[in-house]
Amino acid sequence: METIVKNRIKQVKKGDQNAFAEIVDLYKDKIYQLCYRMLGNSHEAEDIAQEAFIRAYVNIHSYDMDKKFSTWLYRIATNLTIDRIRKKKPDYYLDAEVAGTEGLTMYSQVAADVALPEDQVATMELQQMIQKEILKLPDKYRSVIVLKYIDELSLIEISEILNMPIGTVKTRIHRGREALRKQLRHL
Amino acid sequence: MKCSEEMIERIHQYLDHDIKQADERILREHLQSCTECAQHLHELEKSIALVQSTSHIEAPSNFTQAVMNSLPEEKKRVGVGR
């Protein structure tokens, strides 16, 4: 896949915008998911994920072709989500609560037409609960946990994306896991 | 009895597949006899499984088009030039 991606990037660098659409298609779900898990709100996630691709496009000439493209893209997206979290007003946790109930609202709309099987409802409620617990993690733990367990990246890739030593990544994953254990063990 | 930080550290190394063989042997033996550490590992594994169970969401259907529409104008025209 990296070879296909690199060929497309060469075309983008030459000014072929359609080639960039293919790149967006390839990575949109992963990047959107990263943003959603970091921010907990679908509007913000869409906004930041789009911004990540726009920045990648505008800065494509600074991408080093010898490195993995996805690492570079993840770094842009991760930095944007962390910036957004830090710029949030103190009422951020109120927002998070609202975000946590989104699925339930969606469900109540769906329920009017189609009754969902009971186990599906239970799954949605559980997922909302887990998402809320992920959002409670301090951002430095949240980013490593999301990259490792939701985007399933290796420790080396995470260390490149976050531009920090692998030892620091390990420590943060350990602490993030301990925090999650305390939050989720009673589920 | 509270188990050593060292043993908890081994549990995390084990979860990262980043544990020395000798340490893994020590950990396995310890888990046989220590319910507290076995429970600790179990809770960590459960948390990971719960987090992983949420990992399937997709970008909105118009996402790519929205990105393409937002790209800067001057770049759009580059392809036309020679």
Coordinates of N, CA, C and O in Angstrom, one line a residue, chain A residues 28-185:
Chain A
K28 N -9.3 8.3 5.3 CA -10.3 9.1 6.0 C -10.9 8.4 7.2 O -11.1 9.0 8.3
D29 N -11.1 7.1 7.1 CA -11.8 6.4 8.3 C -10.8 6.3 9.5 O -11.2 6.6 10.6
K30 N -9.6 6.0 9.2 CA -8.6 6.0 10.3 C -8.4 7.3 11.0 O -8.4 7.4 12.2
I31 N -8.3 8.4 10.2 CA -8.0 9.7 10.7 C -9.3 10.2 11.4 O -9.2 10.8 12.5
Y32 N -10.5 10.0 10.8 CA -11.7 10.4 11.5 C -11.9 9.7 12.8 O -12.2 10.3 13.8
Q33 N -11.6 8.4 12.8 CA -11.7 7.6 14.1 C -10.8 8.2 15.2 O -11.2 8.3 16.3
L34 N -9.6 8.4 14.8 CA -8.6 9.0 15.7 C -9.2 10.3 16.3 O -9.2 10.5 17.5
C35 N -9.7 11.2 15.5 CA -10.2 12.5 15.9 C -11.4 12.3 16.8 O -11.6 12.9 17.8
Y36 N -12.3 11.3 16.4 CA -13.5 11.1 17.2 C -13.2 10.6 18.6 O -13.7 11.0 19.6
R37 N -12.3 9.6 18.6 CA -11.9 9.1 19.9 C -11.2 10.1 20.8 O -11.3 10.0 22.0
M38 N -10.4 11.0 20.2 CA -9.7 12.0 21.0 C -10.7 13.1 21.5 O -10.5 13.6 22.5
L39 N -11.6 13.4 20.6 CA -12.5 14.6 20.9 C -13.9 14.2 21.4 O -14.5 15.1 22.1
G40 N -14.4 13.1 21.1 CA -15.6 12.6 21.6 C -16.9 13.3 21.0 O -17.9 13.2 21.6
N41 N -16.7 14.0 19.9 CA -17.8 14.8 19.3 C -17.7 14.7 17.8 O -16.6 15.0 17.2
S42 N -18.7 14.2 17.1 CA -18.6 13.9 15.7 C -18.4 15.2 14.9 O -17.7 15.2 13.9
H43 N -19.0 16.3 15.3 CA -18.8 17.6 14.5 C -17.3 18.0 14.6 O -16.7 18.4 13.5
E44 N -16.8 18.0 15.8 CA -15.4 18.5 15.9 C -14.5 17.5 15.3 O -13.5 17.9 14.7
A45 N -14.8 16.2 15.3 CA -14.0 15.2 14.7 C -13.9 15.4 13.2 O -12.8 15.3 12.6
E46 N -15.0 15.7 12.6 CA -15.1 15.9 11.2 C -14.3 17.1 10.8 O -13.5 17.1 9.9
D47 N -14.5 18.2 11.6 CA -13.8 19.4 11.4 C -12.2 19.3 11.4 O -11.5 19.7 10.5
I48 N -11.8 18.6 12.5 CA -10.3 18.4 12.7 C -9.8 17.4 11.6 O -8.7 17.6 11.1
A49 N -10.5 16.4 11.3 CA -10.0 15.4 10.4 C -9.9 16.0 9.0 O -8.9 15.8 8.3
Q50 N -10.8 16.9 8.6 CA -10.7 17.6 7.3 C -9.5 18.5 7.3 O -8.8 18.6 6.4
E51 N -9.4 19.2 8.4 CA -8.2 20.1 8.6 C -6.9 19.4 8.4 O -6.0 19.9 7.8
A52 N -6.8 18.2 9.0 CA -5.6 17.4 8.9 C -5.3 17.1 7.4 O -4.1 17.3 7.0
F53 N -6.3 16.7 6.6 CA -6.0 16.5 5.2 C -5.7 17.7 4.4 O -4.8 17.7 3.6
I54 N -6.3 18.8 4.8 CA -6.0 20.1 4.1 C -4.6 20.5 4.4 O -3.8 20.8 3.5
R55 N -4.2 20.4 5.6 CA -2.8 20.7 6.0 C -1.8 19.8 5.3 O -0.7 20.2 4.9
A56 N -2.2 18.5 5.2 CA -1.3 17.6 4.5 C -1.1 18.0 3.1 O 0.0 18.0 2.5
Y57 N -2.2 18.4 2.5 CA -2.1 18.8 1.1 C -1.3 20.1 0.9 O -0.4 20.1 0.0
V58 N -1.6 21.1 1.7 CA -0.8 22.3 1.6 C 0.7 22.1 1.9 O 1.5 22.8 1.2
N59 N 1.0 21.2 2.8 CA 2.4 21.0 3.2 C 3.0 19.8 2.5 O 4.1 19.3 3.0
I60 N 2.4 19.3 1.5 CA 2.9 18.0 0.9 C 4.4 18.1 0.5 O 5.1 17.1 0.5
H61 N 4.9 19.3 0.2 CA 6.3 19.4 -0.2 C 7.2 19.2 0.9 O 8.4 18.9 0.7
S62 N 6.7 19.3 2.2 CA 7.6 19.1 3.3 C 7.6 17.6 3.8 O 8.3 17.2 4.7
Y63 N 6.7 16.8 3.1 CA 6.7 15.4 3.5 C 7.9 14.7 2.9 O 8.2 14.9 1.7
D64 N 8.6 14.0 3.7 CA 9.9 13.3 3.3 C 9.5 11.9 2.7 O 9.0 11.1 3.5
M65 N 9.7 11.7 1.4 CA 9.2 10.5 0.8 C 9.9 9.2 1.3 O 9.4 8.1 1.1
D66 N 11.0 9.4 2.0 CA 11.7 8.2 2.6 C 11.0 7.7 3.8 O 11.2 6.6 4.3
K67 N 10.1 8.5 4.4 CA 9.4 8.1 5.6 C 8.0 7.6 5.2 O 7.5 7.9 4.1
K68 N 7.4 6.9 6.2 CA 6.0 6.3 5.9 C 5.0 7.5 5.9 O 5.0 8.3 6.8
F69 N 4.2 7.5 4.9 CA 3.2 8.6 4.8 C 2.2 8.6 5.9 O 1.9 9.7 6.5
S70 N 1.7 7.5 6.3 CA 0.7 7.4 7.3 C 1.2 8.0 8.7 O 0.5 8.7 9.4
T71 N 2.5 7.8 9.0 CA 3.1 8.3 10.2 C 3.0 9.9 10.2 O 2.6 10.5 11.2
W72 N 3.4 10.4 9.0 CA 3.3 11.9 8.9 C 1.9 12.4 9.0 O 1.7 13.4 9.7
L73 N 1.0 11.7 8.4 CA -0.4 12.2 8.4 C -1.0 12.0 9.9 O -1.7 12.9 10.3
Y74 N -0.7 10.9 10.5 CA -1.1 10.7 11.9 C -0.6 11.8 12.8 O -1.2 12.3 13.7
R75 N 0.7 12.2 12.5 CA 1.3 13.3 13.4 C 0.5 14.6 13.2 O 0.2 15.3 14.2
I76 N 0.2 14.9 12.0 CA -0.6 16.2 11.8 C -1.9 16.1 12.5 O -2.3 17.0 13.2
A77 N -2.6 15.0 12.4 CA -3.9 14.8 13.0 C -3.9 14.8 14.5 O -4.7 15.5 15.2
T78 N -2.9 14.1 15.0 CA -2.7 14.0 16.5 C -2.4 15.4 17.1 O -3.0 15.8 18.1
N79 N -1.5 16.2 16.4 CA -1.2 17.5 16.9 C -2.4 18.4 16.9 O -2.7 19.2 17.8
L80 N -3.2 18.3 15.8 CA -4.4 19.1 15.7 C -5.4 18.8 16.8 O -6.0 19.7 17.4
T81 N -5.6 17.5 17.1 CA -6.6 17.1 18.2 C -6.1 17.6 19.5 O -6.9 18.1 20.3
I82 N -4.8 17.5 19.8 CA -4.3 17.9 21.1 C -4.4 19.4 21.2 O -4.8 19.9 22.3
D83 N -4.1 20.2 20.1 CA -4.3 21.6 20.2 C -5.8 22.0 20.5 O -6.0 22.8 21.3
R84 N -6.7 21.2 19.9 CA -8.1 21.5 20.1 C -8.5 21.2 21.5 O -9.2 22.0 22.1
I85 N -8.0 20.1 22.1 CA -8.3 19.8 23.4 C -7.8 20.9 24.4 O -8.5 21.3 25.3
R86 N -6.6 21.4 24.1 CA -6.0 22.4 25.0 C -6.7 23.7 24.9 O -6.7 24.5 25.8
K87 N -7.3 24.0 23.7 CA -7.9 25.3 23.5 C -9.4 25.3 24.0 O -10.0 26.3 24.1
K88 N -9.8 24.1 24.4 CA -11.2 24.1 24.8 C -11.4 24.9 26.1 O -10.6 25.0 26.9
K89 N -12.6 25.4 26.2 CA -12.9 26.2 27.4 C -13.1 25.3 28.6 O -13.3 24.1 28.4
P90 N -13.1 25.9 29.8 CA -13.3 25.0 31.0 C -14.6 24.2 31.0 O -14.7 23.2 31.7
D91 N -15.6 24.6 30.1 CA -16.8 23.9 30.1 C -16.7 22.6 29.2 O -17.7 22.0 28.9
Y92 N -15.5 22.3 28.9 CA -15.2 21.1 28.0 C -15.9 19.9 28.5 O -16.5 19.1 27.8
Y93 N -15.9 19.6 29.8 CA -16.5 18.4 30.3 C -18.0 18.3 30.1 O -18.5 17.3 30.0
L94 N -18.6 19.5 30.1 CA -20.0 19.6 29.8 C -20.2 19.1 28.4 O -21.1 18.3 28.1
D95 N -19.4 19.6 27.5 CA -19.4 19.2 26.1 C -19.3 17.7 26.0 O -20.0 17.1 25.2
A96 N -18.4 17.2 26.7 CA -18.1 15.7 26.6 C -19.3 14.9 27.1 O -19.7 13.9 26.5
E97 N -20.0 15.4 28.1 CA -21.2 14.8 28.5 C -22.2 14.7 27.4 O -22.8 13.7 27.1
V98 N -22.4 15.9 26.7 CA -23.3 15.9 25.6 C -22.9 14.9 24.5 O -23.7 14.2 24.0
A99 N -21.6 14.9 24.2 CA -21.1 14.0 23.2 C -21.4 12.6 23.6 O -21.8 11.8 22.7
G100 N -21.3 12.3 24.8 CA -21.5 10.9 25.3 C -22.9 10.4 25.1 O -23.2 9.2 25.0
T101 N -23.8 11.4 25.0 CA -25.2 11.0 24.9 C -25.7 11.0 23.4 O -26.8 10.6 23.1
E102 N -24.8 11.4 22.5 CA -25.1 11.5 21.1 C -25.7 10.2 20.6 O -26.7 10.2 19.9
G103 N -25.1 9.1 20.9 CA -25.5 7.8 20.4 C -27.0 7.5 20.8 O -27.8 6.9 20.1
L104 N -27.2 7.8 22.1 CA -28.6 7.6 22.6 C -29.6 8.4 21.9 O -30.7 7.9 21.6
T105 N -29.3 9.6 21.6 CA -30.2 10.5 20.8 C -30.4 9.9 19.4 O -31.5 9.8 19.0
M106 N -29.3 9.5 18.8 CA -29.4 8.8 17.5 C -30.3 7.6 17.6 O -31.1 7.4 16.8
Y107 N -30.1 6.9 18.7 CA -30.9 5.7 18.9 C -32.4 6.0 19.0 O -33.2 5.4 18.3
S108 N -32.7 7.0 19.8 CA -34.1 7.3 19.9 C -34.8 7.8 18.6 O -35.9 7.6 18.4
Q109 N -33.9 8.4 17.7 CA -34.5 8.7 16.4 C -34.7 7.4 15.6 O -35.7 7.3 14.9
V110 N -33.7 6.6 15.6 CA -33.9 5.3 14.9 C -35.0 4.5 15.4 O -35.8 4.0 14.6
A111 N -35.2 4.5 16.7 CA -36.2 3.6 17.3 C -37.6 3.9 16.8 O -38.5 3.1 16.8
A112 N -37.8 5.2 16.4 CA -39.2 5.5 15.9 C -39.6 4.6 14.7 O -40.7 4.2 14.6
D113 N -38.7 4.3 13.8 CA -39.0 3.5 12.7 C -38.7 2.0 12.9 O -39.5 1.2 12.7
V114 N -37.5 1.8 13.2 CA -37.0 0.4 13.3 C -36.6 0.1 14.8 O -35.8 0.8 15.3
A115 N -37.2 -0.9 15.3 CA -36.8 -1.3 16.7 C -35.5 -2.1 16.6 O -35.4 -3.0 15.8
L116 N -34.5 -1.6 17.3 CA -33.3 -2.3 17.3 C -33.3 -3.5 18.2 O -34.0 -3.5 19.3
P117 N -32.7 -4.6 17.9 CA -32.7 -5.8 18.8 C -32.0 -5.3 20.2 O -31.2 -4.4 20.1
E118 N -32.5 -5.9 21.2 CA -32.1 -5.5 22.5 C -30.5 -5.5 22.7 O -30.0 -4.6 23.3
D119 N -29.9 -6.6 22.2 CA -28.5 -6.7 22.4 C -27.7 -5.6 21.7 O -26.7 -5.1 22.1
Q120 N -28.3 -5.1 20.5 CA -27.7 -4.0 19.8 C -27.7 -2.7 20.6 O -26.8 -1.9 20.6
V121 N -28.9 -2.5 21.3 CA -29.0 -1.3 22.1 C -28.0 -1.4 23.2 O -27.3 -0.4 23.5
A122 N -27.9 -2.5 23.9 CA -26.9 -2.7 24.9 C -25.5 -2.4 24.5 O -24.7 -1.8 25.1
T123 N -25.1 -2.9 23.2 CA -23.8 -2.6 22.7 C -23.6 -1.2 22.5 O -22.5 -0.6 22.9
M124 N -24.6 -0.4 22.0 CA -24.4 1.0 21.8 C -24.2 1.7 23.1 O -23.4 2.6 23.2
E125 N -25.0 1.3 24.1 CA -24.9 2.0 25.4 C -23.5 1.7 26.0 O -22.9 2.6 26.5
L126 N -23.0 0.5 25.9 CA -21.7 0.2 26.4 C -20.6 1.0 25.7 O -19.7 1.5 26.3
Q127 N -20.8 1.1 24.3 CA -19.8 1.8 23.6 C -19.7 3.3 24.0 O -18.7 3.9 24.1
Q128 N -20.9 3.9 24.2 CA -20.9 5.3 24.7 C -20.2 5.4 26.0 O -19.5 6.4 26.3
M129 N -20.5 4.4 26.9 CA -19.9 4.5 28.2 C -18.3 4.4 28.1 O -17.6 5.1 28.8
I130 N -17.9 3.5 27.2 CA -16.4 3.3 27.1 C -15.8 4.6 26.5 O -14.8 5.1 26.9
Q131 N -16.5 5.2 25.5 CA -16.0 6.4 24.9 C -15.9 7.5 26.0 O -14.9 8.3 26.0
K132 N -16.8 7.6 26.9 CA -16.8 8.6 28.0 C -15.6 8.4 28.8 O -14.9 9.3 29.3
E133 N -15.3 7.1 29.1 CA -14.1 6.8 30.0 C -12.8 7.2 29.2 O -11.9 7.6 29.8
I134 N -12.8 6.9 27.9 CA -11.6 7.3 27.1 C -11.4 8.8 27.2 O -10.2 9.3 27.4
L135 N -12.5 9.6 27.1 CA -12.4 11.0 27.2 C -11.9 11.6 28.6 O -11.5 12.7 28.7
K136 N -12.1 10.7 29.6 CA -11.7 11.2 30.9 C -10.2 11.1 31.1 O -9.6 11.7 32.0
L137 N -9.5 10.4 30.2 CA -8.1 10.2 30.3 C -7.4 11.6 30.0 O -7.8 12.3 29.1
P138 N -6.3 11.9 30.7 CA -5.6 13.2 30.4 C -5.1 13.0 28.9 O -4.8 11.9 28.5
D139 N -5.0 14.1 28.2 CA -4.7 13.9 26.7 C -3.4 13.2 26.4 O -3.3 12.5 25.5
K140 N -2.4 13.3 27.3 CA -1.1 12.6 27.0 C -1.3 11.1 27.1 O -0.6 10.4 26.4
Y141 N -2.2 10.6 27.9 CA -2.5 9.2 27.9 C -3.5 8.8 26.9 O -3.4 7.7 26.3
R142 N -4.4 9.7 26.6 CA -5.5 9.4 25.7 C -4.9 9.2 24.3 O -5.2 8.2 23.6
S143 N -3.9 10.0 23.9 CA -3.4 9.9 22.5 C -2.7 8.5 22.4 O -2.9 7.9 21.4
V144 N -1.9 8.1 23.3 CA -1.1 6.8 23.1 C -2.1 5.7 23.2 O -2.0 4.7 22.4
I145 N -3.1 5.7 24.0 CA -4.1 4.6 24.1 C -4.9 4.5 22.8 O -5.1 3.4 22.3
V146 N -5.3 5.6 22.3 CA -6.1 5.6 21.0 C -5.2 5.1 19.9 O -5.6 4.3 19.1
L147 N -4.0 5.6 19.8 CA -3.1 5.2 18.7 C -2.8 3.7 18.8 O -2.8 3.0 17.8
K148 N -2.6 3.2 20.0 CA -2.2 1.8 20.1 C -3.4 0.9 20.0 O -3.4 -0.1 19.3
Y149 N -4.5 1.1 20.7 CA -5.6 0.2 20.7 C -6.7 0.4 19.7 O -7.5 -0.5 19.4
I150 N -6.9 1.6 19.3 CA -7.9 1.8 18.3 C -7.4 1.9 16.9 O -7.9 1.3 16.0
D151 N -6.2 2.6 16.7 CA -5.6 2.6 15.4 C -4.6 1.4 15.2 O -4.1 1.2 14.1
E152 N -4.4 0.7 16.3 CA -3.5 -0.5 16.3 C -2.1 -0.3 15.7 O -1.6 -1.0 14.9
L153 N -1.5 0.8 16.1 CA -0.2 1.1 15.7 C 0.9 0.6 16.6 O 0.6 0.3 17.8
S154 N 2.1 0.3 16.1 CA 3.2 -0.2 16.9 C 3.8 0.9 17.8 O 3.6 2.1 17.5
L155 N 4.5 0.4 18.8 CA 5.1 1.4 19.7 C 6.1 2.3 19.0 O 6.2 3.5 19.3
I156 N 6.8 1.7 18.0 CA 7.8 2.5 17.2 C 7.0 3.6 16.4 O 7.5 4.8 16.4
E157 N 5.9 3.2 15.8 CA 5.2 4.2 15.0 C 4.6 5.3 15.9 O 4.7 6.5 15.5
I158 N 4.1 4.9 17.1 CA 3.6 5.9 18.0 C 4.7 6.9 18.4 O 4.5 8.1 18.5
S159 N 5.9 6.3 18.7 CA 7.0 7.2 19.1 C 7.3 8.2 18.0 O 7.6 9.3 18.3
E160 N 7.2 7.8 16.7 CA 7.5 8.7 15.6 C 6.4 9.7 15.4 O 6.7 10.9 15.2
I161 N 5.2 9.2 15.6 CA 4.0 10.2 15.4 C 4.1 11.3 16.5 O 3.9 12.4 16.2
L162 N 4.3 10.9 17.7 CA 4.3 11.8 18.8 C 5.6 12.5 19.0 O 5.8 13.4 19.9
N163 N 6.6 12.0 18.2 CA 8.0 12.6 18.3 C 8.5 12.6 19.8 O 9.0 13.6 20.3
M164 N 8.4 11.4 20.4 CA 8.9 11.2 21.7 C 9.6 9.9 21.8 O 9.3 9.0 21.1
P165 N 10.6 9.8 22.8 CA 11.3 8.5 22.9 C 10.4 7.3 23.2 O 9.3 7.5 23.8
I166 N 10.7 6.1 22.7 CA 9.9 5.0 22.9 C 9.6 4.7 24.4 O 8.6 4.2 24.8
G167 N 10.6 5.0 25.2 CA 10.5 4.8 26.7 C 9.3 5.6 27.2 O 8.6 5.1 28.1
T168 N 9.2 6.8 26.8 CA 8.1 7.7 27.2 C 6.8 7.1 26.7 O 5.8 7.2 27.5
V169 N 6.7 6.6 25.5 CA 5.5 6.1 25.0 C 5.1 4.9 25.9 O 3.9 4.8 26.3
K170 N 6.1 4.0 26.2 CA 5.7 2.9 27.0 C 5.2 3.3 28.4 O 4.2 2.8 28.8
T171 N 5.9 4.2 29.0 CA 5.4 4.7 30.3 C 4.0 5.2 30.2 O 3.1 5.0 31.1
R172 N 3.7 6.0 29.2 CA 2.4 6.6 29.1 C 1.3 5.5 28.8 O 0.2 5.6 29.3
I173 N 1.7 4.5 28.0 CA 0.7 3.4 27.8 C 0.4 2.7 29.1 O -0.7 2.4 29.4
H174 N 1.5 2.5 29.8 CA 1.3 1.8 31.1 C 0.4 2.6 32.0 O -0.6 2.0 32.6
R175 N 0.6 3.9 32.1 CA -0.2 4.7 33.0 C -1.6 4.8 32.5 O -2.6 4.8 33.3
G176 N -1.7 5.0 31.2 CA -3.1 5.1 30.6 C -3.9 3.8 30.8 O -5.1 3.8 31.1
R177 N -3.2 2.6 30.7 CA -3.9 1.4 30.9 C -4.3 1.2 32.4 O -5.4 0.8 32.6
E178 N -3.5 1.7 33.3 CA -3.8 1.6 34.7 C -5.0 2.5 35.0 O -6.0 2.1 35.7
A179 N -5.1 3.7 34.4 CA -6.2 4.6 34.6 C -7.5 4.0 34.0 O -8.5 4.0 34.7
L180 N -7.4 3.4 32.8 CA -8.5 2.7 32.2 C -9.0 1.5 33.1 O -10.2 1.3 33.2
R181 N -8.1 0.8 33.6 CA -8.4 -0.4 34.5 C -9.3 0.1 35.6 O -10.3 -0.5 35.9
K182 N -8.8 1.2 36.3 CA -9.6 1.7 37.4 C -11.0 2.2 37.0 O -12.0 2.0 37.7
Q183 N -11.1 2.8 35.8 CA -12.4 3.3 35.3 C -13.3 2.2 34.8 O -14.5 2.3 34.9
L184 N -12.7 1.1 34.2 CA -13.6 0.2 33.5 C -13.7 -1.2 34.2 O -14.5 -2.0 33.8
R185 N -13.0 -1.4 35.3 CA -13.1 -2.7 35.9 C -14.5 -3.1 36.4 O -14.8 -4.3 36.5

